[in-house]
XYZ file of N, CA, C and O in Angstrom:
720
model
N 0.844 -1.172 0.000
C 0.000 0.000 0.000
C 0.890 1.236 0.000
O 1.829 1.326 0.764
N 0.595 2.208 -0.810
C 1.423 3.413 -0.843
C 0.947 4.419 0.199
O -0.090 4.273 0.807
N 1.750 5.430 0.411
C 1.465 6.419 1.447
C 0.124 7.090 1.253
O -0.612 7.305 2.192
N -0.250 7.394 0.039
C -1.500 8.090 -0.237
C -2.706 7.278 0.175
O -3.623 7.778 0.795
N -2.726 5.992 -0.144
C -3.884 5.177 0.215
C -3.908 4.886 1.705
O -4.954 4.723 2.295
N -2.740 4.816 2.356
C -2.695 4.614 3.795
C -3.292 5.812 4.516
O -4.077 5.661 5.441
N -2.912 7.000 4.082
C -3.467 8.211 4.682
C -4.956 8.308 4.435
O -5.720 8.721 5.293
N -5.375 7.863 3.245
C -6.794 7.893 2.888
C -7.582 6.917 3.758
O -8.641 7.256 4.269
N -7.057 5.694 3.961
C -7.785 4.704 4.752
C -7.813 5.085 6.229
O -8.806 4.838 6.907
N -6.746 5.692 6.745
C -6.783 6.123 8.146
C -7.770 7.283 8.311
O -8.435 7.389 9.339
N -7.879 8.130 7.297
C -8.873 9.201 7.340
C -10.292 8.649 7.327
O -11.169 9.145 8.023
N -10.509 7.591 6.539
C -11.825 6.948 6.512
C -12.137 6.281 7.848
O -13.286 6.311 8.306
N -11.118 5.683 8.470
C -11.334 5.065 9.790
C -11.702 6.124 10.826
O -12.581 5.912 11.652
N -11.012 7.262 10.773
C -11.341 8.356 11.708
C -12.764 8.848 11.476
O -13.509 9.090 12.422
N -13.149 8.994 10.207
C -14.509 9.431 9.886
C -15.530 8.398 10.359
O -16.573 8.768 10.910
N -15.231 7.116 10.188
C -16.153 6.064 10.636
C -16.312 6.102 12.163
O -17.433 5.963 12.669
N -15.208 6.296 12.888
C -15.299 6.414 14.354
C -16.116 7.638 14.749
O -16.942 7.586 15.654
N -15.881 8.741 14.041
C -16.625 9.964 14.323
C -18.114 9.760 14.068
O -18.960 10.172 14.870
N -18.446 9.124 12.949
C -19.848 8.844 12.638
C -20.483 7.944 13.690
O -21.642 8.152 14.081
N -19.744 6.938 14.165
C -20.269 6.037 15.187
C -20.540 6.788 16.495
O -21.597 6.608 17.117
N -19.609 7.633 16.903
C -19.806 8.420 18.124
C -20.943 9.421 17.958
O -21.760 9.606 18.859
N -20.971 10.080 16.798
C -22.059 11.023 16.521
C -23.393 10.280 16.550
O -24.369 10.761 17.109
N -23.424 9.088 15.975
C -24.639 8.283 15.960
C -25.066 7.833 17.344
O -26.266 7.789 17.651
N -24.100 7.496 18.202
C -24.427 7.076 19.566
C -25.060 8.233 20.351
O -26.103 8.067 20.997
N -24.426 9.393 20.284
C -24.988 10.565 20.971
C -26.319 10.952 20.327
O -27.297 11.213 21.018
N -26.341 10.968 18.999
C -27.571 11.324 18.295
C -28.700 10.352 18.568
O -29.855 10.744 18.688
N -28.381 9.053 18.657
C -29.404 8.049 18.967
C -30.002 8.263 20.347
O -31.224 8.182 20.536
N -29.131 8.552 21.316
C -29.631 8.854 22.664
C -30.437 10.161 22.641
O -31.492 10.256 23.277
N -29.958 11.136 21.878
C -30.690 12.397 21.740
C -32.045 12.199 21.069
O -33.022 12.860 21.403
N -32.099 11.278 20.113
C -33.364 10.944 19.456
C -34.369 10.404 20.473
O -35.539 10.812 20.488
N -33.900 9.507 21.341
C -34.786 8.965 22.381
C -35.259 10.060 23.336
O -36.436 10.092 23.723
N -34.345 10.956 23.710
C -34.720 12.086 24.570
C -35.759 12.944 23.854
O -36.794 13.303 24.430
N -35.499 13.272 22.589
C -36.385 14.133 21.808
C -37.781 13.516 21.695
O -38.793 14.161 22.007
N -37.844 12.271 21.246
C -39.152 11.622 21.079
C -39.838 11.380 22.427
O -41.057 11.507 22.536
N -39.054 11.033 23.445
C -39.629 10.816 24.783
C -40.256 12.080 25.347
O -41.404 12.068 25.811
N -39.500 13.172 25.316
C -40.028 14.444 25.819
C -41.230 14.885 24.980
O -42.245 15.340 25.517
N -41.143 14.731 23.671
C -42.239 15.095 22.775
C -43.532 14.374 23.164
O -44.584 14.994 23.326
N -43.443 13.074 23.349
C -44.642 12.301 23.681
C -45.138 12.571 25.097
O -46.346 12.589 25.330
N -44.228 12.802 26.032
C -44.648 13.158 27.393
C -45.373 14.501 27.407
O -46.422 14.644 28.047
N -44.816 15.478 26.713
C -45.457 16.797 26.660
C -46.815 16.698 25.970
O -47.797 17.279 26.433
N -46.888 15.948 24.896
C -48.172 15.788 24.195
C -49.207 15.082 25.071
O -50.388 15.412 25.046
N -48.748 14.096 25.832
C -49.678 13.303 26.645
C -50.169 14.056 27.880
O -51.341 13.947 28.256
N -49.278 14.817 28.522
C -49.616 15.441 29.796
C -49.982 16.915 29.712
O -50.293 17.520 30.735
N -49.924 17.513 28.531
C -50.309 18.919 28.393
C -51.267 19.070 27.218
O -51.490 18.135 26.455
N -51.798 20.263 27.090
C -52.677 20.567 25.962
C -51.957 21.390 24.894
O -52.614 22.019 24.067
N -50.626 21.375 24.917
C -49.869 22.138 23.922
C -50.099 21.569 22.527
O -50.264 20.356 22.356
N -50.063 22.460 21.554
C -50.164 22.024 20.168
C -48.925 21.205 19.799
O -47.868 21.335 20.415
N -49.071 20.387 18.776
C -48.039 19.420 18.413
C -46.692 20.069 18.109
O -45.647 19.585 18.569
N -46.665 21.150 17.381
C -45.385 21.756 17.018
C -44.747 22.428 18.233
O -43.519 22.370 18.397
N -45.530 23.004 19.111
C -44.963 23.591 20.340
C -44.360 22.505 21.224
O -43.285 22.691 21.795
N -45.043 21.387 21.339
C -44.501 20.264 22.106
C -43.197 19.783 21.478
O -42.230 19.458 22.178
N -43.154 19.768 20.166
C -41.958 19.333 19.448
C -40.795 20.298 19.649
O -39.650 19.875 19.814
N -41.067 21.582 19.644
C -40.005 22.573 19.852
C -39.411 22.407 21.257
O -38.179 22.435 21.425
N -40.244 22.206 22.264
C -39.751 21.981 23.631
C -38.862 20.742 23.668
O -37.760 20.759 24.233
N -39.325 19.659 23.048
C -38.545 18.421 23.023
C -37.218 18.616 22.299
O -36.179 18.093 22.738
N -37.246 19.356 21.218
C -36.019 19.601 20.454
C -35.024 20.399 21.280
O -33.823 20.108 21.267
N -35.485 21.380 22.021
C -34.588 22.187 22.865
C -33.944 21.330 23.949
O -32.738 21.423 24.201
N -34.725 20.458 24.582
C -34.168 19.554 25.596
C -33.109 18.649 24.948
O -32.028 18.444 25.500
N -33.401 18.139 23.760
C -32.449 17.271 23.058
C -31.191 18.035 22.645
O -30.088 17.467 22.668
N -31.312 19.295 22.283
C -30.150 20.109 21.907
C -29.192 20.222 23.092
O -27.976 20.057 22.939
N -29.719 20.489 24.278
C -28.876 20.586 25.477
C -28.195 19.240 25.744
O -26.979 19.168 25.980
N -28.969 18.168 25.695
C -28.436 16.824 25.891
C -27.324 16.533 24.875
O -26.255 16.038 25.231
N -27.583 16.839 23.618
C -26.627 16.546 22.557
C -25.348 17.369 22.683
O -24.262 16.860 22.405
N -25.453 18.634 23.085
C -24.240 19.436 23.231
C -23.302 18.782 24.242
O -22.099 18.655 24.001
N -23.852 18.365 25.354
C -23.030 17.728 26.383
C -22.388 16.448 25.824
O -21.194 16.208 26.001
N -23.171 15.649 25.121
C -22.636 14.418 24.535
C -21.591 14.666 23.464
O -20.558 13.980 23.413
N -21.836 15.633 22.606
C -20.874 15.918 21.538
C -19.583 16.499 22.102
O -18.492 16.104 21.714
N -19.686 17.449 23.013
C -18.495 18.111 23.549
C -17.637 17.144 24.359
O -16.423 17.135 24.274
N -18.276 16.295 25.194
C -17.507 15.475 26.116
C -17.347 14.023 25.680
O -16.691 13.247 26.372
N -17.920 13.644 24.529
C -17.737 12.285 24.022
C -17.297 12.292 22.558
O -16.171 11.934 22.244
N -18.163 12.717 21.676
C -17.875 12.632 20.244
C -16.674 13.490 19.853
O -15.778 13.031 19.148
N -16.653 14.735 20.296
C -15.618 15.679 19.873
C -14.743 16.129 21.040
O -14.247 17.243 21.061
N -14.494 15.247 21.999
C -13.708 15.635 23.180
C -12.258 15.969 22.840
O -11.599 16.683 23.573
N -11.762 15.452 21.705
C -10.374 15.705 21.330
C -10.228 16.922 20.422
O -9.138 17.227 19.981
N -11.305 17.622 20.184
C -11.260 18.776 19.291
C -10.893 20.037 20.056
O -10.880 20.077 21.283
N -10.639 21.085 19.302
C -10.235 22.385 19.843
C -11.234 22.874 20.881
O -12.431 22.938 20.621
N -10.728 23.197 22.082
C -11.574 23.680 23.160
C -11.265 25.132 23.529
O -11.757 25.643 24.519
N -10.456 25.785 22.722
C -9.982 27.118 23.092
C -11.049 28.193 22.965
O -11.021 29.166 23.691
N -11.995 28.044 22.075
C -13.002 29.080 21.867
C -14.394 28.608 22.244
O -15.254 28.454 21.388
N -14.616 28.373 23.529
C -15.906 27.829 23.967
C -17.072 28.761 23.645
O -18.151 28.303 23.295
N -16.886 30.065 23.774
C -17.978 30.998 23.465
C -18.344 30.892 21.994
O -19.520 30.789 21.647
N -17.346 30.878 21.133
C -17.568 30.724 19.701
C -18.232 29.384 19.411
O -19.187 29.296 18.656
N -17.707 28.329 20.025
C -18.248 26.984 19.822
C -19.720 26.911 20.218
O -20.550 26.419 19.457
N -20.038 27.405 21.396
C -21.420 27.349 21.870
C -22.336 28.210 21.005
O -23.459 27.807 20.685
N -21.857 29.376 20.602
C -22.662 30.252 19.742
C -22.973 29.564 18.413
O -24.125 29.546 17.967
N -21.946 28.989 17.784
C -22.170 28.288 16.516
C -23.046 27.055 16.701
O -23.923 26.770 15.882
N -22.816 26.322 17.797
C -23.640 25.138 18.063
C -25.113 25.536 18.174
O -25.985 24.895 17.582
N -25.376 26.587 18.924
C -26.770 27.033 19.080
C -27.345 27.545 17.767
O -28.504 27.253 17.436
N -26.548 28.268 17.003
C -27.016 28.771 15.713
C -27.399 27.616 14.784
O -28.505 27.585 14.231
N -26.496 26.646 14.629
C -26.787 25.513 13.749
C -27.890 24.624 14.323
O -28.655 24.015 13.570
N -27.983 24.549 15.643
C -29.060 23.775 16.264
C -30.416 24.410 16.004
O -31.405 23.703 15.785
N -30.467 25.733 16.009
C -31.724 26.429 15.705
C -32.123 26.176 14.248
O -33.303 25.946 13.950
N -31.148 26.182 13.343
C -31.452 25.859 11.943
C -31.998 24.430 11.860
O -32.991 24.169 11.186
N -31.363 23.502 12.579
C -31.851 22.125 12.628
C -33.243 22.039 13.225
O -34.098 21.279 12.758
N -33.502 22.837 14.264
C -34.829 22.889 14.884
C -35.876 23.337 13.864
O -36.968 22.767 13.790
N -35.545 24.330 13.066
C -36.476 24.826 12.040
C -36.717 23.751 10.980
O -37.862 23.532 10.561
N -35.662 23.061 10.557
C -35.821 21.987 9.574
C -36.727 20.896 10.138
O -37.713 20.479 9.509
N -36.379 20.440 11.331
C -37.118 19.351 11.986
C -38.586 19.692 12.184
O -39.483 18.930 11.818
N -38.824 20.846 12.763
C -40.195 21.216 13.100
C -40.950 21.811 11.917
O -42.179 21.805 11.909
N -40.221 22.300 10.934
C -40.868 22.751 9.701
C -41.532 21.594 8.975
O -42.643 21.725 8.439
N -40.866 20.453 8.964
C -41.449 19.259 8.349
C -42.696 18.811 9.117
O -43.733 18.512 8.507
N -42.610 18.816 10.433
C -43.766 18.450 11.259
C -44.903 19.455 11.072
O -46.072 19.068 10.954
N -44.573 20.728 11.033
C -45.579 21.783 10.829
C -46.305 21.574 9.494
O -47.527 21.650 9.425
N -45.521 21.307 8.441
C -46.105 21.102 7.112
C -47.041 19.899 7.100
O -48.147 19.961 6.550
N -46.601 18.810 7.715
C -47.443 17.606 7.758
C -48.719 17.853 8.566
O -49.809 17.438 8.159
N -48.575 18.536 9.700
C -49.705 18.735 10.599
C -50.702 19.751 10.063
O -51.900 19.478 9.981
N -50.187 20.926 9.684
C -51.097 22.013 9.301
C -51.303 22.124 7.795
O -52.312 22.651 7.351
N -50.362 21.611 7.023
C -50.509 21.656 5.574
C -51.339 20.504 5.030
O -52.104 20.659 4.085
N -51.152 19.325 5.643
C -51.835 18.135 5.146
C -52.848 17.558 6.134
O -53.540 16.591 5.818
N -52.896 18.097 7.350
C -53.851 17.609 8.344
C -53.473 16.269 8.952
O -54.312 15.584 9.534
N -52.212 15.875 8.827
C -51.759 14.609 9.397
C -51.328 14.854 10.842
O -50.178 15.150 11.126
N -52.281 14.711 11.772
C -51.966 15.076 13.151
C -52.324 14.017 14.183
O -52.440 14.318 15.368
N -52.503 12.774 13.760
C -52.700 11.721 14.758
C -51.371 11.524 15.500
O -50.308 11.907 15.004
N -51.392 10.924 16.697
C -50.129 10.686 17.410
C -49.125 9.886 16.568
O -47.933 10.203 16.567
N -49.597 8.878 15.848
C -48.686 8.094 15.016
C -48.102 8.940 13.890
O -46.880 8.927 13.655
N -48.940 9.689 13.200
C -48.462 10.543 12.110
C -47.499 11.600 12.633
O -46.465 11.881 12.012
N -47.812 12.183 13.778
C -46.918 13.195 14.363
C -45.556 12.601 14.673
O -44.519 13.227 14.416
N -45.536 11.385 15.222
C -44.257 10.746 15.541
C -43.477 10.392 14.280
O -42.253 10.513 14.255
N -44.181 9.964 13.255
C -43.499 9.636 11.993
C -42.847 10.883 11.406
O -41.670 10.866 11.025
N -43.584 11.985 11.356
C -43.021 13.200 10.762
C -42.004 13.878 11.681
O -41.063 14.516 11.202
N -42.157 13.711 12.966
C -41.146 14.186 13.912
C -39.845 13.421 13.651
O -38.766 14.003 13.548
N -39.943 12.102 13.511
C -38.784 11.252 13.253
C -38.121 11.605 11.918
O -36.896 11.716 11.836
N -38.923 11.785 10.876
C -38.372 12.167 9.566
C -37.685 13.536 9.634
O -36.618 13.741 9.045
N -38.298 14.473 10.348
C -37.697 15.796 10.515
C -36.367 15.725 11.240
O -35.401 16.400 10.868
N -36.305 14.884 12.269
C -35.044 14.699 12.993
C -33.985 14.142 12.043
O -32.829 14.572 12.054
N -34.379 13.187 11.195
C -33.434 12.588 10.249
C -32.854 13.602 9.279
O -31.638 13.654 9.068
N -33.708 14.415 8.690
C -33.242 15.431 7.737
C -32.355 16.455 8.450
O -31.278 16.825 7.970
N -32.793 16.898 9.630
C -32.015 17.880 10.387
C -30.679 17.303 10.841
O -29.680 18.022 10.924
N -30.618 16.004 11.107
C -29.381 15.361 11.544
C -28.310 15.425 10.464
O -27.126 15.629 10.760
N -28.691 15.248 9.223
C -27.713 15.362 8.134
C -27.083 16.751 8.123
O -25.868 16.902 8.002
N -27.912 17.777 8.262
C -27.413 19.144 8.314
C -26.527 19.343 9.546
O -25.449 19.939 9.467
N -26.992 18.860 10.684
C -26.237 19.058 11.926
C -24.881 18.375 11.872
O -23.882 18.942 12.331
N -24.815 17.150 11.368
C -23.530 16.457 11.295
C -22.529 17.279 10.486
O -21.405 17.517 10.920
N -22.950 17.707 9.316
C -22.065 18.503 8.471
C -21.655 19.799 9.169
O -20.471 20.152 9.208
N -22.599 20.523 9.729
C -22.280 21.830 10.311
C -21.465 21.707 11.590
O -20.527 22.480 11.797
N -21.766 20.742 12.439
C -21.021 20.605 13.691
C -19.568 20.235 13.425
O -18.660 20.798 14.009
N -19.344 19.274 12.524
C -17.967 18.839 12.287
C -17.189 19.869 11.479
O -15.977 19.957 11.576
N -17.871 20.668 10.663
C -17.195 21.639 9.823
C -16.929 22.952 10.555
O -15.855 23.532 10.422
N -17.895 23.418 11.320
C -17.804 24.752 11.902
C -17.690 24.800 13.410
O -17.069 25.702 13.953
N -18.298 23.860 14.117
C -18.380 23.980 15.575
C -17.222 23.275 16.265
O -16.456 23.891 16.996
N -17.107 21.974 16.051
C -16.082 21.177 16.721
C -14.949 20.910 15.735
O -14.770 19.799 15.247
N -14.171 21.948 15.461
C -13.129 21.852 14.443
C -11.928 21.099 14.980
O -11.614 21.151 16.157
N -11.248 20.404 14.069
C -10.043 19.675 14.460
C -8.905 20.645 14.698
O -8.896 21.761 14.178
N -7.978 20.189 15.462
C -6.765 20.967 15.674
C -5.818 20.672 14.520
O -5.424 19.528 14.319
N -5.441 21.662 13.740
C -4.589 21.412 12.580
C -3.277 20.722 12.927
O -2.843 19.833 12.226
N -2.647 21.103 14.001
C -1.352 20.521 14.352
C -1.492 19.036 14.655
O -0.633 18.237 14.301
N -2.567 18.636 15.295
C -2.772 17.240 15.650
C -2.901 16.380 14.391
O -2.358 15.286 14.319
N -3.619 16.880 13.399
C -3.753 16.151 12.139
C -2.409 16.043 11.433
O -2.077 15.007 10.879
N -1.667 17.114 11.451
C -0.365 17.104 10.788
C 0.569 16.099 11.460
O 1.282 15.356 10.787
N 0.561 16.051 12.769
C 1.402 15.097 13.497
C 0.958 13.675 13.187
O 1.779 12.798 12.930
N -0.343 13.416 13.186
C -0.851 12.074 12.890
C -0.446 11.648 11.478
O -0.054 10.504 11.262
N -0.553 12.566 10.528
C -0.158 12.250 9.149
C 1.334 11.962 9.079
O 1.762 11.001 8.420
N 2.128 12.764 9.738
C 3.578 12.562 9.717
C 3.940 11.229 10.366
O 4.798 10.502 9.855
N 3.289 10.896 11.483
C 3.577 9.624 12.141
C 3.204 8.438 11.249
O 3.933 7.460 11.167
N 2.070 8.534 10.573
C 1.675 7.433 9.688
C 2.641 7.327 8.503
O 2.949 6.237 8.040
N 3.126 8.462 8.018
C 4.098 8.463 6.922
C 5.389 7.798 7.378
O 5.959 6.961 6.678
N 5.848 8.139 8.575
C 7.085 7.554 9.080
C 6.912 6.071 9.377
O 7.822 5.275 9.163
N 5.761 5.683 9.876
C 5.513 4.280 10.194
C 5.404 3.438 8.928
O 5.696 2.243 8.943
N 4.991 4.039 7.829
C 4.805 3.323 6.561
C 6.121 2.783 6.021
O 6.172 1.697 5.479
N 7.182 3.519 6.155
C 8.474 3.061 5.669
C 8.672 3.381 4.202
O 7.761 3.824 3.511
N 9.889 3.133 3.704
C 10.185 3.441 2.305
C 9.390 2.554 1.351
O 9.454 1.340 1.419
N 8.596 3.183 0.526
C 7.855 2.537 -0.557
C 7.117 1.285 -0.123
O 7.178 0.245 -0.755
N 6.442 1.354 1.041
C 5.578 0.263 1.453
C 6.305 -0.964 1.962
O 5.751 -2.052 1.954
N 7.557 -0.857 2.429
C 8.291 -2.019 2.912
C 7.821 -2.451 4.290
O 8.116 -3.550 4.717
N 7.102 -1.570 4.968
C 6.689 -1.884 6.325
C 7.741 -1.526 7.352
O 7.519 -1.635 8.543
N 8.900 -1.157 6.909
C 9.986 -0.768 7.804
C 9.904 0.729 8.052
O 9.600 1.491 7.140
N 10.187 1.147 9.290
C 10.150 2.589 9.571
C 11.176 3.343 8.748
O 12.211 2.795 8.376
N 10.860 4.574 8.469
C 11.789 5.439 7.745
C 13.014 5.674 8.626
O 12.908 5.883 9.816
N 14.163 5.615 8.042
C 15.390 5.968 8.762
C 16.105 7.008 7.929
O 16.110 6.955 6.706
N 16.686 7.927 8.601
C 17.432 8.975 7.912
C 18.908 8.752 8.149
O 19.337 8.490 9.262
N 19.643 8.876 7.101
C 21.085 8.816 7.231
C 21.562 10.210 7.582
O 21.153 11.182 6.962
N 22.423 10.301 8.592
C 22.915 11.637 8.952
C 23.709 12.245 7.796
O 24.464 11.550 7.116
N 23.506 13.524 7.600
C 24.246 14.224 6.563
C 25.687 14.395 7.030
O 25.931 14.704 8.196
N 26.642 14.195 6.118
C 28.032 14.417 6.504
C 28.251 15.899 6.831
O 27.675 16.761 6.193
N 29.063 16.093 7.856
C 29.347 17.465 8.251
C 30.253 18.113 7.218
O 31.179 17.498 6.695
N 29.958 19.354 6.927
C 30.786 20.089 5.957
C 32.136 20.415 6.596
O 32.219 20.713 7.778
N 33.149 20.313 5.788
C 34.491 20.640 6.295
C 34.626 22.136 6.445
O 34.164 22.897 5.605
N 35.267 22.509 7.492
C 35.504 23.925 7.683
C 36.829 24.274 7.046
O 37.811 23.571 7.153
N 36.833 25.385 6.365
C 38.065 25.839 5.712
C 38.849 26.699 6.699
O 38.302 27.540 7.383
N 40.151 26.457 6.698
C 40.990 27.222 7.602
C 41.595 28.412 6.940
O 41.830 28.541 5.819
């Protein structure tokens, strides 16, 4: 395997791990979102979209904690105010996507039974999740450039000359003679 494909496959492995962690937090957030949504609908007289917005806000708080301290714990932590501001901004966009779909189904098409509401709530969460994954990893929880560079350099050195599997070794340069 050459250096380029090794770097490519390690990048894919990192992305797969990131997706798995994002999915674990998101899956738990989905349960929180749907659970709160159904509890609010069952125990209050709030309209369906208002109940959904409350549930989404609770899930956003839950997800931030999970993403910051689990999924993206190794990412840049230097600008927490910036990070939280961007997270909330993109979360609000996700909230609009999620609840816009539910609003359209409920008030545009009259699909407002509990089952229909849960189906469209779930679909809205799915569409919003695609947006959130892209925006969180791109803008909110950014990688540390130096860490990536070090990881790439280490993988390059571990690869060895032309895929031999042997570590790279450098021959010391001969010292230049000093003229008297």
